[in-house]
XYZ file of C-alpha atoms in Angstrom:
649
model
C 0.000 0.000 0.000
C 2.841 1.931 0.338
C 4.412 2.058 -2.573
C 1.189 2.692 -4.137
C 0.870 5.774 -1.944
C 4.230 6.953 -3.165
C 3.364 6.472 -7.246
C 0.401 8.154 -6.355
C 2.458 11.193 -4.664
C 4.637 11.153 -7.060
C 2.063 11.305 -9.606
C 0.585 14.770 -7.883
C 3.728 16.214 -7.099
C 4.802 15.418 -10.792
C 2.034 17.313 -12.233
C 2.480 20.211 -9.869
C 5.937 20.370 -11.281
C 5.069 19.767 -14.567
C 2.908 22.800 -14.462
C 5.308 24.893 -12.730
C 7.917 24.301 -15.814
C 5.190 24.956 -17.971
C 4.449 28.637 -16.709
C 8.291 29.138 -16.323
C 8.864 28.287 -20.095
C 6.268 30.778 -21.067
C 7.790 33.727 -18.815
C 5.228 32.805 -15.574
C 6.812 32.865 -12.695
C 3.664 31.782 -11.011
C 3.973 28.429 -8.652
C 1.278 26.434 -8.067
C 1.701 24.861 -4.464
C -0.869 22.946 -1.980
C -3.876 25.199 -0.379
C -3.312 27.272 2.755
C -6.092 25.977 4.159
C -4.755 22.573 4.431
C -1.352 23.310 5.102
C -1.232 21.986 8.655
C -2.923 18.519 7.609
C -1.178 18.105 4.964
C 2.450 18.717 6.660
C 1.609 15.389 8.785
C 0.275 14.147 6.191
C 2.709 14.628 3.336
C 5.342 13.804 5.893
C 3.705 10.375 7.001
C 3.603 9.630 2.744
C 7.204 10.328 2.554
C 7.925 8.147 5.343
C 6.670 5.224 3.353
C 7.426 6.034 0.379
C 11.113 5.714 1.548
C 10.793 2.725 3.258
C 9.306 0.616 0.516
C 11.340 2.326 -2.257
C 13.393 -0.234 -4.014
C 16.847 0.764 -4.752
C 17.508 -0.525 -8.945
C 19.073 -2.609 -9.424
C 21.783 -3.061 -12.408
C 20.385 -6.854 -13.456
C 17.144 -4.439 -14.429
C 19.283 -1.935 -16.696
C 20.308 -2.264 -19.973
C 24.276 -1.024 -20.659
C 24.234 0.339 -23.913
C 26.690 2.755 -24.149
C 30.219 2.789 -26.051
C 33.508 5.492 -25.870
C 32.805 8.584 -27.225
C 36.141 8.824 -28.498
C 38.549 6.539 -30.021
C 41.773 5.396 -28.321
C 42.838 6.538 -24.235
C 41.807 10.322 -22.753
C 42.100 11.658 -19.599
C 39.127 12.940 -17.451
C 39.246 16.079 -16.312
C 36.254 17.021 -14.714
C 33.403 14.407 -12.736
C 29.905 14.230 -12.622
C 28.905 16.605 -9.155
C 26.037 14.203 -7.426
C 25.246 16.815 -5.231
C 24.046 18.785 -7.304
C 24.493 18.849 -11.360
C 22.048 21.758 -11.276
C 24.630 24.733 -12.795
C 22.008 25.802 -15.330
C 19.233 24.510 -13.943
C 19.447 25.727 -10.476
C 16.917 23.024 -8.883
C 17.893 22.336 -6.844
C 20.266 24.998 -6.455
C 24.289 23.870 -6.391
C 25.907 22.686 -3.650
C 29.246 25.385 -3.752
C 32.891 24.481 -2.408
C 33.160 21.024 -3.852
C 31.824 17.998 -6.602
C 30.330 14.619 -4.669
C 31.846 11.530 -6.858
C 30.261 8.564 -7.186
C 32.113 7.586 -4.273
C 30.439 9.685 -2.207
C 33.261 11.494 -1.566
C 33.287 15.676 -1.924
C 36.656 16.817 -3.879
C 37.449 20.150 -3.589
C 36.762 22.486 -7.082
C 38.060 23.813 -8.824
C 40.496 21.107 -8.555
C 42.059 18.351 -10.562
C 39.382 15.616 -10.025
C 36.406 17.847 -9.719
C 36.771 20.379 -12.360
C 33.689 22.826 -10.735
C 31.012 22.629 -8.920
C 27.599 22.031 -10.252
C 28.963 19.812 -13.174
C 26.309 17.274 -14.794
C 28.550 15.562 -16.924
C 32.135 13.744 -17.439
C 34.441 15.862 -19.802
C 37.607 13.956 -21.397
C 40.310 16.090 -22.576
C 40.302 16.292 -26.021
C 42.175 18.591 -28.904
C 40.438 18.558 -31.829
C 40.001 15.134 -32.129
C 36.957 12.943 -32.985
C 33.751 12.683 -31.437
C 31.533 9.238 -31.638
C 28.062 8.316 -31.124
C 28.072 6.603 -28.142
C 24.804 4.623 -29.060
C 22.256 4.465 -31.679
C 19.320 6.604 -31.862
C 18.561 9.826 -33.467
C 20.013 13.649 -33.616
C 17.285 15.936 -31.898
C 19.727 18.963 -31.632
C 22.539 19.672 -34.096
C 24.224 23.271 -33.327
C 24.425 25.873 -30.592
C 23.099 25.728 -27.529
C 21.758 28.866 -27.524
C 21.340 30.369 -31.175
C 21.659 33.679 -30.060
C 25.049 33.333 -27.907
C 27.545 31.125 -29.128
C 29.678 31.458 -25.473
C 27.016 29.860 -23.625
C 26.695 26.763 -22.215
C 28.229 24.125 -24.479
C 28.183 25.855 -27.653
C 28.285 23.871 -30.370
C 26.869 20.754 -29.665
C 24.941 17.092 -30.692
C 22.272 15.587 -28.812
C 20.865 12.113 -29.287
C 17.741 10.255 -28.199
C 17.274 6.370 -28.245
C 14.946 4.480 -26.273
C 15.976 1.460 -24.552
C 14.108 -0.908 -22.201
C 15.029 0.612 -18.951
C 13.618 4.297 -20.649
C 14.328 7.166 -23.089
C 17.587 8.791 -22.647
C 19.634 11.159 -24.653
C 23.136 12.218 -24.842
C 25.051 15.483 -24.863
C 28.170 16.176 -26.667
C 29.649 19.695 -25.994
C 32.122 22.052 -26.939
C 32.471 20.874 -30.356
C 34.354 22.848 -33.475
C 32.336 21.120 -35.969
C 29.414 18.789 -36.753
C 29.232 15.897 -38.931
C 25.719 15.478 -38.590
C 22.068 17.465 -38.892
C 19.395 17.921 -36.981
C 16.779 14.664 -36.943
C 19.197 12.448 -38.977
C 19.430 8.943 -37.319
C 23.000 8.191 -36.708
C 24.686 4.592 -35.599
C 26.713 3.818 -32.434
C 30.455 4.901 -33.175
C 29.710 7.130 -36.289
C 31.904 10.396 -36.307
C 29.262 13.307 -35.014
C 31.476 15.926 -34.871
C 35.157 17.137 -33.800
C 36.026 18.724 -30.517
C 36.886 21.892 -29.379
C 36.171 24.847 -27.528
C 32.998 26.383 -28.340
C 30.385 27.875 -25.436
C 31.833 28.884 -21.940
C 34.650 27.546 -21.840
C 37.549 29.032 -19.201
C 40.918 28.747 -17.892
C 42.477 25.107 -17.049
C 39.514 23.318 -18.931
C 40.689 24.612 -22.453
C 39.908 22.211 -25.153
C 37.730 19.315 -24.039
C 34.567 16.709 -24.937
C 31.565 17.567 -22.395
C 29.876 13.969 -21.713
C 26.177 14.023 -20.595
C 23.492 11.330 -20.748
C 19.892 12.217 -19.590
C 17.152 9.953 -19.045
C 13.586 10.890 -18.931
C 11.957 10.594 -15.576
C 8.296 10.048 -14.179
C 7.313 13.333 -14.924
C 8.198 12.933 -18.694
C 11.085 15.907 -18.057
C 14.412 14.756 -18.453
C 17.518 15.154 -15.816
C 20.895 14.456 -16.186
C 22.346 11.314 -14.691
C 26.093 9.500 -14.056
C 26.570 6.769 -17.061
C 29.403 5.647 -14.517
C 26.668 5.038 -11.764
C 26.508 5.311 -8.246
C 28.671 3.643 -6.184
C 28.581 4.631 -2.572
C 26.104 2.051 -0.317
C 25.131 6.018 1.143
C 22.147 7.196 -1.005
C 22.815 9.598 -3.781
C 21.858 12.907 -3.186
C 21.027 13.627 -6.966
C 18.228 10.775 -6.940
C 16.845 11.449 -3.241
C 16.636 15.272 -4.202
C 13.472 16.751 -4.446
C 11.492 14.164 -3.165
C 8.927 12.590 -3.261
C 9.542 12.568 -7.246
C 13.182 12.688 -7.059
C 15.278 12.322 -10.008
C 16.723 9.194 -12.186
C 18.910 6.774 -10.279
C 22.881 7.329 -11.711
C 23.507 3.204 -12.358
C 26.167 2.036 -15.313
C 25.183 2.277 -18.875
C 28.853 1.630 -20.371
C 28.383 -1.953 -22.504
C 32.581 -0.777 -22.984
C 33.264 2.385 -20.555
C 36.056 5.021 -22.600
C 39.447 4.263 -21.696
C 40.684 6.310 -19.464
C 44.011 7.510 -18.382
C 44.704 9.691 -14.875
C 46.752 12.590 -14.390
C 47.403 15.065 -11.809
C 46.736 13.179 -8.269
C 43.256 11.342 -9.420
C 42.933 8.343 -7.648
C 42.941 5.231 -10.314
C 39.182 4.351 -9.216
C 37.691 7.800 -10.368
C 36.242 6.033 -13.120
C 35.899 2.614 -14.570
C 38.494 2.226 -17.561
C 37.510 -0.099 -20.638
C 39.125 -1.042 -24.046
C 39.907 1.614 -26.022
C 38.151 1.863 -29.633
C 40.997 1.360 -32.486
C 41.438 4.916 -34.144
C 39.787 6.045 -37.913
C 40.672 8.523 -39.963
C 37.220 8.962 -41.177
C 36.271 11.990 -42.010
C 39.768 12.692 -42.230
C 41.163 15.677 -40.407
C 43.284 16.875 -43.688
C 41.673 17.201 -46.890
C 42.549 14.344 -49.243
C 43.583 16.049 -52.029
C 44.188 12.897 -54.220
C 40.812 12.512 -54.580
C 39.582 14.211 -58.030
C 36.735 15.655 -56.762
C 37.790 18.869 -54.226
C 37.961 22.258 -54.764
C 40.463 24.105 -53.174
C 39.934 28.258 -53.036
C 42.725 30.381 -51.961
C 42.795 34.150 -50.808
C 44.487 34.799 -54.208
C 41.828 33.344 -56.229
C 39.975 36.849 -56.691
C 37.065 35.364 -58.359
C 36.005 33.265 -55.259
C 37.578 35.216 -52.232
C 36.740 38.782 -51.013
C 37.362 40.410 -47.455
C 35.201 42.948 -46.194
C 35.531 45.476 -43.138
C 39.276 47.708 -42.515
C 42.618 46.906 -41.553
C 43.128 44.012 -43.581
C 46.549 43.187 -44.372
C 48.438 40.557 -46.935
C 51.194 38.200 -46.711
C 52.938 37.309 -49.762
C 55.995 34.563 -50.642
C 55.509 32.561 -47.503
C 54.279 28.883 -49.126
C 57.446 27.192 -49.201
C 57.864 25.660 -45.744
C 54.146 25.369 -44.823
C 54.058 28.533 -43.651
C 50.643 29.169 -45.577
C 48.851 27.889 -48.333
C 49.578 29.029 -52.318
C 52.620 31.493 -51.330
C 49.972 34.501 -49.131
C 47.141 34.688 -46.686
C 45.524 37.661 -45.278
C 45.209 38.757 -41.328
C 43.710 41.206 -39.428
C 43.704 42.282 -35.329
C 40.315 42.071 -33.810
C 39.373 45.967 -32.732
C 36.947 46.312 -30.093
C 33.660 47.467 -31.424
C 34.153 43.997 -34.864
C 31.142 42.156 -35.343
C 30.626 39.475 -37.388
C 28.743 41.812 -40.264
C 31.522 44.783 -39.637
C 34.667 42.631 -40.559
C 34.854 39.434 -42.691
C 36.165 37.226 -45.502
C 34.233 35.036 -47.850
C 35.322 31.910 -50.465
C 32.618 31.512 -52.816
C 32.664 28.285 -54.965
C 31.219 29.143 -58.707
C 28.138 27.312 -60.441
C 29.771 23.743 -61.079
C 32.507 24.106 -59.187
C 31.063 21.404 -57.020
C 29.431 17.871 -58.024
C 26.328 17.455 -56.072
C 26.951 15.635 -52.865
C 28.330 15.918 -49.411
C 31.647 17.361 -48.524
C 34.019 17.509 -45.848
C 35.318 21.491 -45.480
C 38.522 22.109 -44.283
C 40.284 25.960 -43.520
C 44.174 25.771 -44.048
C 45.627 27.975 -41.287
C 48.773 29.733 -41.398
C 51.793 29.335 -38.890
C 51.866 33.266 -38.218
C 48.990 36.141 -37.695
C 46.748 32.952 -36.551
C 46.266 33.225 -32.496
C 42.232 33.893 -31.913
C 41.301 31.263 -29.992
C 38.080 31.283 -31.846
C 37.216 32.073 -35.531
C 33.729 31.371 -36.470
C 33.108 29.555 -40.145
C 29.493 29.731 -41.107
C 29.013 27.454 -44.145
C 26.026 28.013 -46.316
C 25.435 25.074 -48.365
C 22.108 23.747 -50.045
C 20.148 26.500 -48.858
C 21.236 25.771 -45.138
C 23.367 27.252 -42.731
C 25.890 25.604 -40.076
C 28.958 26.576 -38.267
C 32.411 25.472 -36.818
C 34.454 27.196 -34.292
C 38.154 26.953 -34.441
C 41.101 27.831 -31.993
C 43.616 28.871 -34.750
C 46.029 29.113 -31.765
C 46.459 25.287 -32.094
C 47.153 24.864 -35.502
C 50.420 24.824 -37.425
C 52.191 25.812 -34.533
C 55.201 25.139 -32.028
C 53.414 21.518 -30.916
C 50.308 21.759 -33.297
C 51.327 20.323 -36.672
C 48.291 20.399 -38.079
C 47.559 22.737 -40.777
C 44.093 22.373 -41.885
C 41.173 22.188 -39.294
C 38.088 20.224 -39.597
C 35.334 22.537 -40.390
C 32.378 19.841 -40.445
C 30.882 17.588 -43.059
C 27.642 19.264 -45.002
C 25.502 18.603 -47.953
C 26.542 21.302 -51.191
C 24.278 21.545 -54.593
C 25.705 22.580 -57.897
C 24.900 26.165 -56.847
C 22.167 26.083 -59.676
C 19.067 25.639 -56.885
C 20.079 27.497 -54.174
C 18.252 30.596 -53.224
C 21.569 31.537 -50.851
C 24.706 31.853 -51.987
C 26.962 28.302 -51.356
C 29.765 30.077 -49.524
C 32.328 29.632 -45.809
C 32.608 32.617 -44.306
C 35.058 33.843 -41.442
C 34.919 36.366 -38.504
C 36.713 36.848 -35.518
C 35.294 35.986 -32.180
C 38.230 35.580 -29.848
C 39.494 38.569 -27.632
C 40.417 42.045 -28.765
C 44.324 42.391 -30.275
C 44.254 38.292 -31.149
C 45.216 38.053 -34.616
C 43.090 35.855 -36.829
C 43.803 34.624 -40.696
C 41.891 34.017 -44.376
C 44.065 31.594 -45.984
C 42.602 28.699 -48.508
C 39.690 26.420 -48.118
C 38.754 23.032 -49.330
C 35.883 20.870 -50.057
C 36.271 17.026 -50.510
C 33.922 14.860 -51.867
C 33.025 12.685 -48.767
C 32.169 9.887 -50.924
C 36.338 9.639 -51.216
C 37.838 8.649 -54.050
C 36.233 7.441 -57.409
C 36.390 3.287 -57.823
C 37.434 4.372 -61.423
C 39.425 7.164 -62.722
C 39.287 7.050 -66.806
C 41.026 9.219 -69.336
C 39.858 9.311 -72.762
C 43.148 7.093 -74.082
C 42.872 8.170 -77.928
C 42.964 11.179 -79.965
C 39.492 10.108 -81.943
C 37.893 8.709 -78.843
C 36.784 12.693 -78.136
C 35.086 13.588 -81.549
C 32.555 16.832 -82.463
C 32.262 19.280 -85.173
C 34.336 23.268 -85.087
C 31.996 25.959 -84.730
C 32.553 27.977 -87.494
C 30.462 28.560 -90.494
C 31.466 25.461 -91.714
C 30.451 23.706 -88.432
C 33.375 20.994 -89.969
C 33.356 17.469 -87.759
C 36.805 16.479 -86.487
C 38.682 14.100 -84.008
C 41.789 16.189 -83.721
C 40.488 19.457 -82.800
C 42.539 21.121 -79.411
C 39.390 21.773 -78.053
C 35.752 19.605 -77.688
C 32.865 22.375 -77.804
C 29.605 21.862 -76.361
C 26.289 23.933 -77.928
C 25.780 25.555 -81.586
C 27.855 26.427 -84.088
C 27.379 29.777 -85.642
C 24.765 28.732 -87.869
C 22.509 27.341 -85.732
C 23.409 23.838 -86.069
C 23.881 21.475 -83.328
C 27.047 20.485 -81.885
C 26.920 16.854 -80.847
C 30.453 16.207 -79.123
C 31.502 12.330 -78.012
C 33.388 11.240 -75.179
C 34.758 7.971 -75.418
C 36.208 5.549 -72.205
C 37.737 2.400 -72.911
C 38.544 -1.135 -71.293
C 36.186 -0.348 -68.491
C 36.764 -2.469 -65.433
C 33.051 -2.769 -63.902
C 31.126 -6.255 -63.212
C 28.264 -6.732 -65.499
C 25.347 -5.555 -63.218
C 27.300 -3.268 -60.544
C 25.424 -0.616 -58.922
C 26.756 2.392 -60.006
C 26.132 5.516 -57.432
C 28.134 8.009 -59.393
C 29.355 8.839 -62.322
C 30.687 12.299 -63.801
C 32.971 13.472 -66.637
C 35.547 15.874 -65.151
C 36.415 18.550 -67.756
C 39.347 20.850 -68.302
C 37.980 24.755 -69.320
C 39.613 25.912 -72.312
C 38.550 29.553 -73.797
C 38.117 33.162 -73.315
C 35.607 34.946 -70.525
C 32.463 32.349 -72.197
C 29.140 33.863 -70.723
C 27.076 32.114 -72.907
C 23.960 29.991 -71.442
C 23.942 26.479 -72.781
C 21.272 24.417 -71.863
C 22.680 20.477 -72.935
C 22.024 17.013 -72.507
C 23.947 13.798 -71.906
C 23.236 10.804 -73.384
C 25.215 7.144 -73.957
C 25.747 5.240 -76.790
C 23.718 2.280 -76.146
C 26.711 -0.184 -77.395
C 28.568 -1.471 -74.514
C 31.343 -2.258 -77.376
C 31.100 1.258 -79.472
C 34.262 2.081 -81.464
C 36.142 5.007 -81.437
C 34.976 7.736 -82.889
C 35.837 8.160 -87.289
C 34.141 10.458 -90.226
C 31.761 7.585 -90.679
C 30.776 6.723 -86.853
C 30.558 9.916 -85.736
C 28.548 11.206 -82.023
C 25.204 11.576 -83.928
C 25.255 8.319 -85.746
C 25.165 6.584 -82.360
C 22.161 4.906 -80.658
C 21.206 6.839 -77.427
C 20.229 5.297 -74.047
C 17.042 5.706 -72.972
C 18.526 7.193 -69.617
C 19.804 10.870 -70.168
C 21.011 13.951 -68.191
C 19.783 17.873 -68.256
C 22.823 20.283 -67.966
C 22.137 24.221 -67.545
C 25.423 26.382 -67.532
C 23.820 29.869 -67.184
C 25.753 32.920 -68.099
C 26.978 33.672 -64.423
C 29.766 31.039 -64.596
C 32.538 32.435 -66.269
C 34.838 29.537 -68.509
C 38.317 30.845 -69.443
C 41.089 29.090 -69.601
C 44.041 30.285 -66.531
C 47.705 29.924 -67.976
C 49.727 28.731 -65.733
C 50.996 28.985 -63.245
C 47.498 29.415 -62.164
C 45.645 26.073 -61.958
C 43.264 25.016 -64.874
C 39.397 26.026 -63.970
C 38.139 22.225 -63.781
C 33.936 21.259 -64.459
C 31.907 18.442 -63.737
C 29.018 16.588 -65.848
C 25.956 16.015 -63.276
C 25.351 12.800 -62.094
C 25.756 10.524 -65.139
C 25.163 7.033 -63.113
C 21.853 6.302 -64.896
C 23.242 6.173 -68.102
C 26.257 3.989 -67.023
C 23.836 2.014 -65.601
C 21.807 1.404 -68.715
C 24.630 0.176 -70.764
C 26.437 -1.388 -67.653
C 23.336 -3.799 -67.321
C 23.642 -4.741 -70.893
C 24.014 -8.682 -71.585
C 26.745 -7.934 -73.851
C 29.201 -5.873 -71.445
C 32.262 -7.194 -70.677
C 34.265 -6.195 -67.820
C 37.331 -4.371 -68.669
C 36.773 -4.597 -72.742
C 33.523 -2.629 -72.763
C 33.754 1.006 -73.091
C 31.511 3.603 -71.627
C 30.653 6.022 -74.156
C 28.615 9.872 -73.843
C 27.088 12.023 -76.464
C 26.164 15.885 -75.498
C 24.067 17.366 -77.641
C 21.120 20.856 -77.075
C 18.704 20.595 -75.500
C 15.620 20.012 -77.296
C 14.156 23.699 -77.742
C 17.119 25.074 -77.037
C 18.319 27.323 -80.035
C 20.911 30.343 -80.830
C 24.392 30.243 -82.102
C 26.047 29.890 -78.346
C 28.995 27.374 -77.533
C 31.580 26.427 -75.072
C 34.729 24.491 -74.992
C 36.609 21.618 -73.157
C 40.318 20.508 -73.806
C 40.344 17.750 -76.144
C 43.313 14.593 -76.259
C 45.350 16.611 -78.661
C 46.133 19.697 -76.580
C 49.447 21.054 -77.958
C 51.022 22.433 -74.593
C 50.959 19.753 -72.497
C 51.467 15.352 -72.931
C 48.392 14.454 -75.058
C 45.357 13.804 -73.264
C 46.680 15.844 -69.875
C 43.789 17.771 -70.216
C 41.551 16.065 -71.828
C 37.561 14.875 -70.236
C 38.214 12.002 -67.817
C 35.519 9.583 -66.189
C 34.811 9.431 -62.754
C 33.121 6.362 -61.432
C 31.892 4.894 -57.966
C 29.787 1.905 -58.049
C 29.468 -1.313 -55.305
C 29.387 -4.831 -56.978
């Protein structure tokens, strides 16, 4: 009878609490409480409740709970502040914070701030951690992806992921905080051990704590609120505080959720029990912290590129000749000083990536930092991609410097477009946020296809295997023209340009995911729109390309591709030593599929084989041009269209 006394307590006081929350979320500060009236009954009474509701509570037990939980981190990290038992109520205030000292799950009070406590008030575990991987620690899905508070980025943990899952001892969610950038969005589902994010500094951070992972794990209570509890446990045989506060209610009982606790290693006086240490998870380099610039498809933008950088705001100033140890990135970078009254609208610089400079897909972003004029200890990078906007926080302070060899940071992993469909310009964008008279630098960004590296890399291996007619009045067909053009000649007559890949290594049947023709930009300032399709030549076994099997003698796939180059992005061709302007095809995997699926293909004699032609409708005397096999300034086909190719057998 009891216990069914104390659900039913429980129960009111829950909804009285409830309600209370309720009017405090809405800017009431009224409290609903018990009548006057029956204030003096209900003392006894009340008090008689809590009597046995104490004496019949059962203490849970860990047989009942289900450990779930895995390192948030890969290999061995050090803990540098604990869980505070009595009370992890900083923010919260209820109740309020014990001061002078953090309970551990001993039961023991260290003093804070202090090497094993950290601070007082504390609800989580934080590991130290510099810019290093942060991990899922269980399944479930992201219900926050980015600041804590939107409106101030040095509050509370800043940047940060939370996770729910449901398991069958409750709902719980975890908390990772301080992070420089995100690897997931908001309500994506995400698997135990995935990447979320890279750690940092980011919300109010101070002094001896520096760079660090902030822990958490809440679990949702009674009263359908959710508190913050120890995934370490309890493990004094005195009760908890943290669970017997507020009672009758009281909050979630701290028991161990670690299926494999982090590993852990202790520094500075901690006593070897602070925390349970378990295996350590074997290290990944995935996303990688540095771009991988093998990979085809990236896009690297430097300061110098003046059609994709810009700084705005005074007192910007340039260093030149400084690439050749590392020092920056493509011989200058530009700094500034942080004056008191900057804001992140007052004093800025922008990279801008161009229509097509991008496939689309998901990249990782990376900011190279230079070893000198680079010691905020926070930059802000907001990345607008695919009509979305995210951002990282980096302590340049720690890169490519004495003990920080590093020279590109992590900036986050986000989704880009073509730049064709966005309303908002696809751009990364830097200001300064650390203190006034820190130094912060622009040097070069770049965006790697996350999908990594293409399963096939394909030049076009003969002169006649790229084929199409000279624009002139003429419009004359060739296979050793220096350049391939795409659009109408000057007579109104279509050019229909082939592209021709050989000995193609790809089971019969393989799914193909991707598939896009990387092109080399040959020309002068071209503004005209084209509006072009790709097609395939049916014929897993076409031939090269001759005056009697020319591109529009070929059967077409059924499958085809729509590509609009509209008059904002500028082709010319950059002598060196500026690099080439490089374009991509969109997505060509549907075609590649059609002729991959043919009975007839044979893996690595088959070729893969694309015809561009107008657009149906689309008329005028407009062209553009590609660098064909035969360019004359470089080893034939150096330039020339190459296939890219990722498919799973």
């Amino acid at each position: 009878m009891a216990a069914d006394i104390g659900r039913l307590l429980s129960h009111q006081v829950a909804s009285l609490e409830s309600r209370n929350a309720f009017n405090k979320s809405r800017g009431d500060n009224t409290m609903t409480t018990l009548p006057k009236k029956v204030f003096p009954f209900g003392v006894c009474f009340l008090g008689l409740l809590v009597y046995l509701y104490l004496a019949t509570r059962v203490p849970v037990s860990q047989a009942q709970v289900t450990t779930f939980l895995t390192p948030p981190y890969f290999g061995t990290k050090t803990v540098s502040t604990i869980f505070d038992h009595q009370y992890p109520t900083l923010y919260d205030r209820t109740p309020p914070d014990v001061p002078g000292g953090s309970m551990h799950r001993d039961g023991n009070t260290y003093p804070a701030p202090g090497p094993c406590a950290g601070y007082s008030g504390h609800a989580g575990v934080d590991y130290v951690m510099v810019y290093d991987y942060v991990l899922a620690a269980h399944s479930g899905q992201v219900v926050k992806a980015g600041w804590m508070r939107e409106n101030d980025r040095r509050y509370g943990l800043g940047l940060m992921v939370e996770i729910q899952t449901t398991v069958n001892t409750g709902t719980y969610t975890s908390r990772y905080g301080h992070l420089s950038a995100l690897t997931v969005q908001n309500n994506q589902p995400v698997v135990q051990q995935k990447v979320i994010g890279i750690s940092g500094k980011t919300g109010h951070v101070e002094g001896v704590h520096g760079l660090h992972l902030h822990f958490e794990i809440h679990k949702r209570h009674t009263n359908d609120l959710f508190y913050p509890v120890n995934p370490y446990g309890w493990g004094s045989t005195n009760p908890d505080p943290w669970q017997n506060s507020n009672l009758p209610i009281g909050r979630p009982a701290s028991v161990n959720l670690w299926q494999n606790a982090p590993a852990i290693g202790f520094t500075g006086g901690c006593p070897q029990q602070m925390y349970v240490s378990g295996t350590p998870l074997l290290p990944s380099n995935n996303p990688p912290l540095a771009p991988d610039l093998t990979n085809p498809v990236h896009r690297i933008i430097d300061d110098s590129d003046t059609n994709r950088f810009v700084q705005f705001g005074p007192s910007w100033q340039t260093v030149n000749n400084c690439g050749s140890q590392g020092q920056c990135y493509g011989g200058t970078y530009r700094w500034r000083v942080r004056a008191s009254g900057d804001t992140y609208n007052s004093a800025y610089a922008q990279w801008r990536p161009r229509v097509h400079d991008l496939v689309v897909g998901t990249y990782d972003v990376y900011a190279y930092i230079p070893n000198q004029h680079a010691n905020t200890v926070l930059a802000f990078y907001r990345i607008y991609h695919n009509n979305k906007v995210h951002w990282a926080g980096i302590d340049q302070s720690r890169f490519n410097k004495p003990g920080y060899s590093r020279t590109w940071a992590y900036l986050g992993r986000y989704d880009f477009d073509d730049g064709l469909n966005t309303f908002q310009a696809q751009q990364i964008v830097i200001y300064h946020d650390g203190d006034v008279a820190q130094e912060m630098a622009a040097d070069a960004v770049a965006l790697v296809l996350a999908d990594g590296p293409p399963d096939l890399n394909l030049p076009i291996a003969l002169g006649s295997d790229d084929a199409g007619p000279y624009p002139d009045y003429n419009c004359n067909y060739g296979e050793s023209w220096q350049e391939i053009y795409l659009g109408r000649c000057y007579t109104g007559a279509e050019v229909v340009s082939g592209f021709r890949f050989s000995n193609v290594d790809i089971p019969q049947g393989a799914v193909i995911s991707r598939a896009h023709i990387h092109f080399t930009v040959d020309g002068y300032l071209e503004i005209d729109p084209l509006l072009l399709r790709f097609y395939g030549d049916e014929d897993p076994n076409s031939p090269t390309f001759s005056p009697t099997n020319r591109p529009e003698d070929r059967s077409l796939t059924a499958a085809w591709r729509r590509w609009y180059i509209p008059g904002t992005d500028t082709w010319s061709w950059e002598p060196p030593p500026q690099p080439p302007q490089i374009r991509y095809s969109p997505n060509l995997a549907s075609i590649a599929q059609e002729i991959v699926n043919d009975a007839e293909w044979q893996p690595g004699g088959s070729a893969l084989t694309f015809i561009v032609k107008p657009q149906l409708g689309f008329s005028g005397t407009d062209h553009r041009r590609v660098m064909a096999y035969e360019r004359p300034d470089a080893p034939p086909g150096t330039y020339a269209a190459r296939l890219l190719v990722w498919f799973d057998e």
